[in-house]
CSV table of C-alpha atoms in Angstrom, one decimal:
chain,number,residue,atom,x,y,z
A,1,UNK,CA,30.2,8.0,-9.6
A,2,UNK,CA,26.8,8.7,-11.2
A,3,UNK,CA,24.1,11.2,-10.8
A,4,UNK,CA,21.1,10.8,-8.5
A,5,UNK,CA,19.0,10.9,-11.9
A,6,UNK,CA,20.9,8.4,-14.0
A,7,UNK,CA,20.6,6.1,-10.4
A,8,UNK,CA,16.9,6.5,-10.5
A,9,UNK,CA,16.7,5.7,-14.1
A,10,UNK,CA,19.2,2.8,-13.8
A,11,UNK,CA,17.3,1.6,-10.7
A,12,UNK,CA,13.5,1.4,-12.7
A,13,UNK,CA,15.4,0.7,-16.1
A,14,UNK,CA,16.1,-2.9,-14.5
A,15,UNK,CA,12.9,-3.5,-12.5
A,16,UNK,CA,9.8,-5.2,-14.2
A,17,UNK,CA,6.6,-5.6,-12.3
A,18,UNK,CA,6.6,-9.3,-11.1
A,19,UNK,CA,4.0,-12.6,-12.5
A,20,UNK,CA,0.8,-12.1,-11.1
A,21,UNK,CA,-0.6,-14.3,-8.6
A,22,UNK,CA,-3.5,-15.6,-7.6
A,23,UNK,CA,-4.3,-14.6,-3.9
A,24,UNK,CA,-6.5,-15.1,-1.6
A,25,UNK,CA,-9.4,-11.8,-0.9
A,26,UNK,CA,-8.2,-11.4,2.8
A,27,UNK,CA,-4.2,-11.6,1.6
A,28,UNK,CA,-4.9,-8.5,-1.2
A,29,UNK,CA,-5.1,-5.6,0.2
A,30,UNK,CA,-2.9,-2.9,-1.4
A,31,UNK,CA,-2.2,-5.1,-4.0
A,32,UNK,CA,-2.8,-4.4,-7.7
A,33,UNK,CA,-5.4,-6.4,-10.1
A,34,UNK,CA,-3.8,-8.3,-13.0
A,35,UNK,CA,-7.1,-8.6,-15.1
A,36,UNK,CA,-10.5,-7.2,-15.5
A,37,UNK,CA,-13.1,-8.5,-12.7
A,38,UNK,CA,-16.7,-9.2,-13.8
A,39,UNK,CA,-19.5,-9.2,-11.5
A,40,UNK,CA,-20.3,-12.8,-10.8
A,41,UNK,CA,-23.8,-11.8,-9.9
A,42,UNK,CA,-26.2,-9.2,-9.5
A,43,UNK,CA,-26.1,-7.0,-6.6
A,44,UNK,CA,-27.8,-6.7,-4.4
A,45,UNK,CA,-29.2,-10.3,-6.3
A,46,UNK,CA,-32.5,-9.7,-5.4
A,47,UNK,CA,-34.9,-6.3,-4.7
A,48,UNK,CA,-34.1,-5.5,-1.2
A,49,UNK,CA,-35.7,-3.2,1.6
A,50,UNK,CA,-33.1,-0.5,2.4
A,51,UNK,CA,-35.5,0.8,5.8
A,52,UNK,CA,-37.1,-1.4,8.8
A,53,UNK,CA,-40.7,-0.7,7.8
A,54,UNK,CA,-43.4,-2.3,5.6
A,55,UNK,CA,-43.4,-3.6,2.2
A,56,UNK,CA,-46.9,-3.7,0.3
A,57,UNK,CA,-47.6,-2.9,-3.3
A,58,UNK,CA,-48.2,0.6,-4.0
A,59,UNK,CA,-51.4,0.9,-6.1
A,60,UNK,CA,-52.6,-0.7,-2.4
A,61,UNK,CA,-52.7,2.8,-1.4
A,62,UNK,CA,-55.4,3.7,-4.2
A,63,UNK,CA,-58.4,2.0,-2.0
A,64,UNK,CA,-56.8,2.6,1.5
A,65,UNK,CA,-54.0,3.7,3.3
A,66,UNK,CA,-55.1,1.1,5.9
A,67,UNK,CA,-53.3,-2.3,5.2
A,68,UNK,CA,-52.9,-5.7,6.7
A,69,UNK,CA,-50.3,-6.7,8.1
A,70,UNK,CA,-49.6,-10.5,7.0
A,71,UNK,CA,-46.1,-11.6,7.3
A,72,UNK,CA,-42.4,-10.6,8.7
A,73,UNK,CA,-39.5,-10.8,6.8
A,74,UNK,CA,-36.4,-10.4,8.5
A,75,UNK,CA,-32.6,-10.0,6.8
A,76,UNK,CA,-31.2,-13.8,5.8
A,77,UNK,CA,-34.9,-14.8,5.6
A,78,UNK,CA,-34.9,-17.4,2.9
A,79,UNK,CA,-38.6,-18.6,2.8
A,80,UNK,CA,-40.3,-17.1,-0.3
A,81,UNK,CA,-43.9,-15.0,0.5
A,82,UNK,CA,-46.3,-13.1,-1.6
A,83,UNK,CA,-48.5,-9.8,-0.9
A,84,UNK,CA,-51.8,-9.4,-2.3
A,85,UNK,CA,-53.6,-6.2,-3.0
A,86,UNK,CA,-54.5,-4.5,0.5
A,87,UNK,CA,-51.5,-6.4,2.7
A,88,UNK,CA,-48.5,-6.0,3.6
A,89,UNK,CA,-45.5,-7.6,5.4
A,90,UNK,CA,-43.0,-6.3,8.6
A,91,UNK,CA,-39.9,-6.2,6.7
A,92,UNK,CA,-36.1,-5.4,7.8
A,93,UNK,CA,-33.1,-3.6,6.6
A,94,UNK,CA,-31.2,-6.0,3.7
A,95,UNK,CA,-34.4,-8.3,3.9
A,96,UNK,CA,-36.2,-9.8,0.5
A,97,UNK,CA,-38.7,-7.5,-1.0
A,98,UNK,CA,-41.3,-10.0,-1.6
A,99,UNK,CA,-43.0,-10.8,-4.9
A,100,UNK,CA,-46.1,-8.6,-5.2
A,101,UNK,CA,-44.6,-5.5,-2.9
A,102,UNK,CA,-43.2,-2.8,-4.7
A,103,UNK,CA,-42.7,-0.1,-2.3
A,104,UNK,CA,-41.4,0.0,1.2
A,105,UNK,CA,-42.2,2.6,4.2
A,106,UNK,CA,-40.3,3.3,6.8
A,107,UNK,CA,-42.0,1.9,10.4
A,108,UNK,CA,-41.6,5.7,11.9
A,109,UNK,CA,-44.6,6.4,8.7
A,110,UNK,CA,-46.9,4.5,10.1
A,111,UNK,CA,-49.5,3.9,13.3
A,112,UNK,CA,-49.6,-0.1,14.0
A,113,UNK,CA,-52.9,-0.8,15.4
A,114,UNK,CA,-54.9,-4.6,15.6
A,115,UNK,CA,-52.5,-6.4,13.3
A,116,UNK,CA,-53.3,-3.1,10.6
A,117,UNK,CA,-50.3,-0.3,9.7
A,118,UNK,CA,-52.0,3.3,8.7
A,119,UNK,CA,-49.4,4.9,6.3
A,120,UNK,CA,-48.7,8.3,7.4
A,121,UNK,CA,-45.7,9.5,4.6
A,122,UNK,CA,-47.1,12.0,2.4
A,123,UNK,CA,-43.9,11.8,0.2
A,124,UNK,CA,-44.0,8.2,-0.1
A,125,UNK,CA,-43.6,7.3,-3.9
A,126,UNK,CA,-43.8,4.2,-5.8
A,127,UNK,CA,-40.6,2.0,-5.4
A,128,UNK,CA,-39.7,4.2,-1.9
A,129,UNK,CA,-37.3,2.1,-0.1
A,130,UNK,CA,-36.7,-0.3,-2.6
A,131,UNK,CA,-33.2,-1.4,-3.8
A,132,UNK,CA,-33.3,-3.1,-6.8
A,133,UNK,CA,-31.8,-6.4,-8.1
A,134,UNK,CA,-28.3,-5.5,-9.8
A,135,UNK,CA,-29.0,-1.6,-9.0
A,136,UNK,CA,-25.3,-1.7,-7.8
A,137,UNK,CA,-23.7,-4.2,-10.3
A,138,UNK,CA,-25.6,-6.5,-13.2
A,139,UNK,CA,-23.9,-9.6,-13.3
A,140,UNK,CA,-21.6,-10.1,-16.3
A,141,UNK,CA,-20.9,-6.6,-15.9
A,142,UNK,CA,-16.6,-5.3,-15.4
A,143,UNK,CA,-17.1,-4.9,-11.3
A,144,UNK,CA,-13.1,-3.6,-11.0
A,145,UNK,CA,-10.5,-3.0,-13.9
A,146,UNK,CA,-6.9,-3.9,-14.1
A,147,UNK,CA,-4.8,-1.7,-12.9
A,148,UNK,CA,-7.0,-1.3,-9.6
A,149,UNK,CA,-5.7,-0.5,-6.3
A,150,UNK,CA,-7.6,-3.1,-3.9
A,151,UNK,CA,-7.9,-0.9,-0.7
A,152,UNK,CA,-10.5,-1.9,1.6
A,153,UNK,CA,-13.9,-1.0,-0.1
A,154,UNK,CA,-12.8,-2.6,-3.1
A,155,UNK,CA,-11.7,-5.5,-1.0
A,156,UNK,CA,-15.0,-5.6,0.2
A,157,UNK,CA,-17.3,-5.1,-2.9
A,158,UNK,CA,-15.2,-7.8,-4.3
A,159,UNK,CA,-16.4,-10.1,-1.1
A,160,UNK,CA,-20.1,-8.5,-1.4
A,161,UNK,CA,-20.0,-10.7,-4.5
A,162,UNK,CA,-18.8,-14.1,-3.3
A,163,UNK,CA,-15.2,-13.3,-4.8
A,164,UNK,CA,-12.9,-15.0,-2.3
A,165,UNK,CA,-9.3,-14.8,-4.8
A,166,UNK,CA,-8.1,-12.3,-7.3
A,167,UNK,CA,-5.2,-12.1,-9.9
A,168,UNK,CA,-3.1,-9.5,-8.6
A,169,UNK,CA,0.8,-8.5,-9.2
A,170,UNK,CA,2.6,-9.5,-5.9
A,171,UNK,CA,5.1,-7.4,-3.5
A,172,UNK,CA,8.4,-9.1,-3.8
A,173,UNK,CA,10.0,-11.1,-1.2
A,174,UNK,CA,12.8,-9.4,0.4
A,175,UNK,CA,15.8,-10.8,2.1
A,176,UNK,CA,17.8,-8.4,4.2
A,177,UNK,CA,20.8,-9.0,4.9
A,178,UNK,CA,22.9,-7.1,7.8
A,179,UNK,CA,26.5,-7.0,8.1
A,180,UNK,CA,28.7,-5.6,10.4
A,181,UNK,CA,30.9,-7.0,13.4
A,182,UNK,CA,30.3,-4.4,15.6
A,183,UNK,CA,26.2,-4.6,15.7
A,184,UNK,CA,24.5,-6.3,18.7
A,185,UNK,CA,20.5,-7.2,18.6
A,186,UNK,CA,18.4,-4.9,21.1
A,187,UNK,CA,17.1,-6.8,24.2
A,188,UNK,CA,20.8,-8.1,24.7
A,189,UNK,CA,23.2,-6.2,26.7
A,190,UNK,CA,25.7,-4.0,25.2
A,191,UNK,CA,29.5,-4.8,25.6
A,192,UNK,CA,31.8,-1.7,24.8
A,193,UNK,CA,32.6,-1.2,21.4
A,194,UNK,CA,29.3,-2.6,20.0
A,195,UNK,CA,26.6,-0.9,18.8
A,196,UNK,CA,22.6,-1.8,18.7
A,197,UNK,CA,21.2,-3.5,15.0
A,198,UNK,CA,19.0,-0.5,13.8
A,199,UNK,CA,19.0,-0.9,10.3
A,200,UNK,CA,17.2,-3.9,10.0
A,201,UNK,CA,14.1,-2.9,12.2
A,202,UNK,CA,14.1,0.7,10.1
A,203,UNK,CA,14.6,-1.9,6.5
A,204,UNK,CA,11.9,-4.6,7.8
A,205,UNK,CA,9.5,-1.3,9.0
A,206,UNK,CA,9.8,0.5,5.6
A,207,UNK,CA,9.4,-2.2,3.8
A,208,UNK,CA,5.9,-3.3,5.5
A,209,UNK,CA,5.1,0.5,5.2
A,210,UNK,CA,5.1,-0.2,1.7
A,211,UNK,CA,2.8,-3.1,1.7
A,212,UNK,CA,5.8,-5.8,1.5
A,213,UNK,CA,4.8,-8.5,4.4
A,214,UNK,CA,7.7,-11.8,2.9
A,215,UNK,CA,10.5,-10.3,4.7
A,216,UNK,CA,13.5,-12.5,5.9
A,217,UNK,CA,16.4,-10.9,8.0
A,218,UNK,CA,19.7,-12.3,8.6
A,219,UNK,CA,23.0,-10.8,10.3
A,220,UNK,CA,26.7,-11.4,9.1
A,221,UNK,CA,29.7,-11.1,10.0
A,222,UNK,CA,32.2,-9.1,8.2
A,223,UNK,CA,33.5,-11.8,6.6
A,224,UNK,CA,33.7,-12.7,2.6
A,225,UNK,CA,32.8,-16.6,2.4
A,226,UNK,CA,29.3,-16.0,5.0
A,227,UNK,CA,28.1,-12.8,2.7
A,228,UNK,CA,29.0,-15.2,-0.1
A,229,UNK,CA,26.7,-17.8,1.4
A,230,UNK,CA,23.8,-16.0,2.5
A,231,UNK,CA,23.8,-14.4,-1.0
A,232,UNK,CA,23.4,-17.6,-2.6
A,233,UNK,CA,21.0,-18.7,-0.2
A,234,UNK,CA,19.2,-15.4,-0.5
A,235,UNK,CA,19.2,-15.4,-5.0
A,236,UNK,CA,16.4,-18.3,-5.0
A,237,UNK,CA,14.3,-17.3,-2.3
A,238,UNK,CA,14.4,-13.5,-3.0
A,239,UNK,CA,13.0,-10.7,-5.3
A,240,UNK,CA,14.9,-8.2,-3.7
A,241,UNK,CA,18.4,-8.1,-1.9
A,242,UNK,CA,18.8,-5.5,0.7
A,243,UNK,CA,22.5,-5.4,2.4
A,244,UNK,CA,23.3,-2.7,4.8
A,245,UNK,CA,26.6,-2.0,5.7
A,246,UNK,CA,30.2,-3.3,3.8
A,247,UNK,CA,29.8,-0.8,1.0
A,248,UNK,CA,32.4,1.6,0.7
A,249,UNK,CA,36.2,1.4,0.9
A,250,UNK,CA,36.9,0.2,3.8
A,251,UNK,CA,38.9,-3.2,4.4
A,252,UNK,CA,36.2,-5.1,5.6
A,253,UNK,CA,33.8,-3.7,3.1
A,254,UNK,CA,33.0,-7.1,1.2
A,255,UNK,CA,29.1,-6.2,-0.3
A,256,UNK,CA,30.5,-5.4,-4.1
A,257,UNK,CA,33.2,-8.4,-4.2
A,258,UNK,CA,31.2,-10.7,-3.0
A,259,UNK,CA,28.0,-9.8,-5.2
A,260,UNK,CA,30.4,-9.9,-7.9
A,261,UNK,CA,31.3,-13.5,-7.4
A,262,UNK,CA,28.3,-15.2,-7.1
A,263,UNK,CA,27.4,-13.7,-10.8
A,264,UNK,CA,25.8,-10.4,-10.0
A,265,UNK,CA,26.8,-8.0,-12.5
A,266,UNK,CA,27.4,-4.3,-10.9
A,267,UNK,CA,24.9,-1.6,-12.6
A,268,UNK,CA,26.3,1.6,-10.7
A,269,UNK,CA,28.4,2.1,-7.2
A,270,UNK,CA,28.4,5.1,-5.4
A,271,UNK,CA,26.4,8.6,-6.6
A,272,UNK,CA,26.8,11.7,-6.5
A,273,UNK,CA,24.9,12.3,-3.4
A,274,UNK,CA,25.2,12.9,0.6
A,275,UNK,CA,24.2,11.2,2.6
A,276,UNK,CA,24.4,7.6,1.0
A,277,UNK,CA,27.6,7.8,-1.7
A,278,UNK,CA,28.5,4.4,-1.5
A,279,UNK,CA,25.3,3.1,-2.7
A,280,UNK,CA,25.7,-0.3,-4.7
A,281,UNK,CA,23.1,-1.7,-7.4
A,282,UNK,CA,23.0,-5.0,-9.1
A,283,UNK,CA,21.5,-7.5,-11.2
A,284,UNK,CA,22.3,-10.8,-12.2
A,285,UNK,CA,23.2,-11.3,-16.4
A,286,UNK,CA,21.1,-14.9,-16.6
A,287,UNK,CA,17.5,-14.9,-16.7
A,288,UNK,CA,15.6,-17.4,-14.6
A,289,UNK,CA,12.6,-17.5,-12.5
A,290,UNK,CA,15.0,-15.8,-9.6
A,291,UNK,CA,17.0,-13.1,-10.6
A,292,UNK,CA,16.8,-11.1,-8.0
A,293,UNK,CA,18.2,-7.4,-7.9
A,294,UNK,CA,20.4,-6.5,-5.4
A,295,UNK,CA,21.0,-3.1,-3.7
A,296,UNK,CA,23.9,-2.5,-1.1
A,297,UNK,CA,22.9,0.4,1.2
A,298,UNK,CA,25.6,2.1,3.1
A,299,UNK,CA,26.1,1.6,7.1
A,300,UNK,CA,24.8,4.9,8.2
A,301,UNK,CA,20.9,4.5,9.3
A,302,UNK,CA,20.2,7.7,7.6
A,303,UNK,CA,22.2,7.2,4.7
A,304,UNK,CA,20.2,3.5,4.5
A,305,UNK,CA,16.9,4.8,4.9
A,306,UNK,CA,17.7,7.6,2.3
A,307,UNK,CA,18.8,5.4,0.2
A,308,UNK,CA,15.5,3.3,0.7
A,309,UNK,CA,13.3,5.5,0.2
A,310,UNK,CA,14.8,7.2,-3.0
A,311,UNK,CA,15.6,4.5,-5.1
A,312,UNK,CA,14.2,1.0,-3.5
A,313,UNK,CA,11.0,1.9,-3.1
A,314,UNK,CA,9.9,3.0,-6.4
A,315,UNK,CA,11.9,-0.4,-7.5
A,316,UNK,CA,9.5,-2.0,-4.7
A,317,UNK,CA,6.2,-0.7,-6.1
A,318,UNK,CA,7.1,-0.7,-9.9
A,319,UNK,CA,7.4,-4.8,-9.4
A,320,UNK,CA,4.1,-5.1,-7.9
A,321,UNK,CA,2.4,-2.7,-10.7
A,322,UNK,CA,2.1,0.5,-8.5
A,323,UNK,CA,3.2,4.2,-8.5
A,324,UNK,CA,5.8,5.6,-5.9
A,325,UNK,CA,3.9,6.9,-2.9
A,326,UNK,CA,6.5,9.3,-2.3
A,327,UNK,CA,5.1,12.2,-3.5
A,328,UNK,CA,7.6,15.3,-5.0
A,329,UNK,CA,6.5,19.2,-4.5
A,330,UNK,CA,7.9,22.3,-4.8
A,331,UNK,CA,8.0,24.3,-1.5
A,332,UNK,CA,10.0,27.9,-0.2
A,333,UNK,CA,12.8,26.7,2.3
A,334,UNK,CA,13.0,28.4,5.6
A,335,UNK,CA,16.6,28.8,6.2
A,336,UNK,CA,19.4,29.4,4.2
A,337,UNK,CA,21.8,26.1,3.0
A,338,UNK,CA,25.1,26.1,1.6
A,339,UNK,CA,26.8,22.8,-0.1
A,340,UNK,CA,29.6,22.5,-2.4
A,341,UNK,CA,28.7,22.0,-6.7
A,342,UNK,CA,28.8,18.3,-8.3
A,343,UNK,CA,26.9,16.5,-5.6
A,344,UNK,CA,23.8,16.1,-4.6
A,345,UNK,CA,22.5,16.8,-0.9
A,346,UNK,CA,19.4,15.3,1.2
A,347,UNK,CA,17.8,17.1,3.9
A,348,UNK,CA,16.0,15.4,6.5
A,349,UNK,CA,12.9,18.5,7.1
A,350,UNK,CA,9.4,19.3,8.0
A,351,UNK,CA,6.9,19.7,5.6
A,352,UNK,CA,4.4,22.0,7.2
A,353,UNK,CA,1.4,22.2,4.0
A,354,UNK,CA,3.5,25.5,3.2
A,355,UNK,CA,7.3,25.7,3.7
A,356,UNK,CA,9.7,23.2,4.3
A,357,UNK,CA,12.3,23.6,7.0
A,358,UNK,CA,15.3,21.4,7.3
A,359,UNK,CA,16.1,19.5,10.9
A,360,UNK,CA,19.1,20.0,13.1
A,361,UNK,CA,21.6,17.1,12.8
A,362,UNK,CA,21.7,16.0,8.9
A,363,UNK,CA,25.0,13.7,10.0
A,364,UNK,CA,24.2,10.2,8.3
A,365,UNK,CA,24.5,8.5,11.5
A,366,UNK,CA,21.8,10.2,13.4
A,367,UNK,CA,18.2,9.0,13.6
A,368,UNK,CA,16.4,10.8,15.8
A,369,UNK,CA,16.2,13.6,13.3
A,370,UNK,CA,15.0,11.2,11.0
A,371,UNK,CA,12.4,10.2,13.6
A,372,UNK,CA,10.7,14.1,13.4
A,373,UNK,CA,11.2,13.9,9.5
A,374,UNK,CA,7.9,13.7,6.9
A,375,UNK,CA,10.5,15.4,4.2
A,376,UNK,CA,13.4,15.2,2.4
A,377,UNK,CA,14.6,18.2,0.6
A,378,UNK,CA,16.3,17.7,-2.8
A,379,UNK,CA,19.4,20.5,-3.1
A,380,UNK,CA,20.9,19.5,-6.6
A,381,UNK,CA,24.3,19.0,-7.7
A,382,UNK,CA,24.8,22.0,-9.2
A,383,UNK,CA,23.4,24.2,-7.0
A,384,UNK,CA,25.9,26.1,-4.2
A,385,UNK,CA,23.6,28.7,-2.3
A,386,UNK,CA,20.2,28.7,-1.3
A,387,UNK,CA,18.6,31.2,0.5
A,388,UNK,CA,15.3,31.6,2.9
A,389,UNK,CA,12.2,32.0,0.8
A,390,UNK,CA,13.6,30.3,-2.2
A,391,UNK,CA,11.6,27.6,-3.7
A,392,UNK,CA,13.6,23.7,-3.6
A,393,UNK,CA,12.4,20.2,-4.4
A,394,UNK,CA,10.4,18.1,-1.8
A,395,UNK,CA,10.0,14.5,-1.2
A,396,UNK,CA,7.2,13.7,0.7
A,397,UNK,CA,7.6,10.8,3.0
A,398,UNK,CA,4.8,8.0,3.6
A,399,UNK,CA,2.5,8.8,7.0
A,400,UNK,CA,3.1,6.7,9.5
């Protein structure tokens, strides 16, 4: 068995972010840009009227503040005009600033009266109202850096330009894979001595918590030759392995013999750690375009979704370029814990902005717990006795 650290750094030491891709605007959000972006054009790309009011040209204002109202311009208007000394034209949010205007005031300014406005803004200035061409972005100029995280504003600045595809470093495609003999699917009804599928609804969940949306799921039987199978199928269609269940010792355990067989070579199995011991990792020796890694996450839906959120999710994000978004922090516990030295324990807990406060029922079978969880408390190996007050590790889950 290994340590929880050397697992992590195993884990990341064989991870390397994926090729970048070219994707369409609407399919990258939460992805990461490969290359620098440069602004195809100005923006806005021409002066614009940022109030409903009236645009004129301000040295107007030097012979009267009583002007002629010639024209109205409205947003999408595509016709060009022009405004002489002494006019000026009914103009709309987003709308062209024509040539001539300068200055824009806002319709609650001014007294319409006979086809004439009267301008009424005593702190009107020249260029009020007035949005520039390229006062956002000149084109030519680096609109988003590499290494940016498209949420949605960038997503949309990118679109305000006409952008509709950006290089980006992908999420891998997962294949889960679900063994076990006893599991039946919800929705069907449950014969004695079966139990529902919930691994692969809390898998398929976390991963599209973390932005992964190629997701294939597939249930086994305990059986050597099908795992065999599906993991061939699953080496040239996959980034990413997931099997749950058929890890540990038992006799129809089959995960790490039958990885082993189709060439995947075994980088650690089992750590120092509870819940989730039997956790298997592999990779395969060739390198091709599809070597995927392969994890093997214990039975237990806790241990599994431990398991997943510990070590396959910063593999998940490190392929597609990004930083884990489980966050770690030091908090006082609020209850005493005991645990024997050399292993490593996980507590399901509550993360309240202050302490942290561990949930009844840690067993690795039990979910519900889970289900009230935003924490995980890190109680390390060496470590036998901690009392209330005293300050432990915190891993802080993704929201919801």
């Amino acid at each position: 068995m290994i340590s929880v650290q050397q697992a992590c750094h195993l884990v990341l030491e064989h991870t390397q972010p994926l090729i970048p891709k070219m994707v369409p605007l609407r399919k990258a959000l939460n992805q990461v840009l490969a290359v620098d972006l440069y602004a195809p054009i100005d923006l806005p790309p021409f002066p614009q009227s940022s109030m409903d009011g009236y645009a004129f040209a301000f040295e107007s204002l030097v012979d009267s503040k009583v002007l002629e109202v010639k024209y109205i311009i409205a947003a999408g208007d595509t016709a060009t005009y022009r405004v002489k000394r002494g006019e000026a034209v009914r103009i709309f949010t987003g709308a062209p600033v024509p040539a001539g205007a300068d200055t824009v005031v806002m319709q609650e300014k001014t007294v319409l009266q006979d086809g004439k406005i009267s301008i009424q803004d005593p702190s009107l200035v020249l260029g009020s109202n007035r949005r520039l061409a390229g006062s956002e972005i000149n084109a030519n100029a680096v609109a988003l850096s590499k290494g940016t995280h498209l949420g949605p504003a960038a997503i949309g600045f990118l679109a305000s330009m006409g952008i509709e595809e950006v290089l980006t470093y992908p999420y891998p495609v997962i294949s889960i894979l679900v063994t076990g003999n006893e599991l039946a699917h919800p929705g069907q009804p449950l014969q004695y001595g079966k139990v529902y599928d919930s691994n692969s609804y809390t898998l398929d969940a976390g991963f599209r918590q973390m932005g992964v949306d190629q997701i294939s799921v597939r249930h086994l039987p305990d059986d050597m030759e099908s795992l065999k199978i599906a993991l061939h199928d699953s080496v040239n269609t996959s980034d990413v392995i997931v099997l749950t269940g058929g890890v540990s010792v038992g006799d129809f355990d089959f995960v790490t013999r039958a990885s082993e067989e189709i060439g995947v070579k075994t980088i650690f199995h089992k750590i120092k750690q509870k819940p989730g011991k039997p956790m298997y990792f592999g990779a395969f020796d060739h390198e091709n375009s599809k070597s995927p890694l392969v994890f093997g996450l214990p039975g237990n839906p806790a241990s599994a979704l431990t398991c997943l959120y510990l070590y396959v999710e910063p593999c998940i994000k490190k392929m597609a370029n990004q930083q884990s978004s489980i966050k770690s922090i030091t908090a006082p516990i609020t209850a005493d814990y005991k645990k024997p030295s050399g292993i490593t324990h996980f507590l399901k807990a509550h993360f309240d902005g202050t302490m942290v406060t561990p949930l009844d029922a840690q067993e690795s079978f039990r979910l519900k717990s889970f289900a009230r969880a935003n924490a995980i408390i890190h109680i390390n190996e060496d470590a036998v006795e901690i009392f209330s007050g005293d300050p432990v590790d915190v891993y802080l889950l993704p929201s919801c």
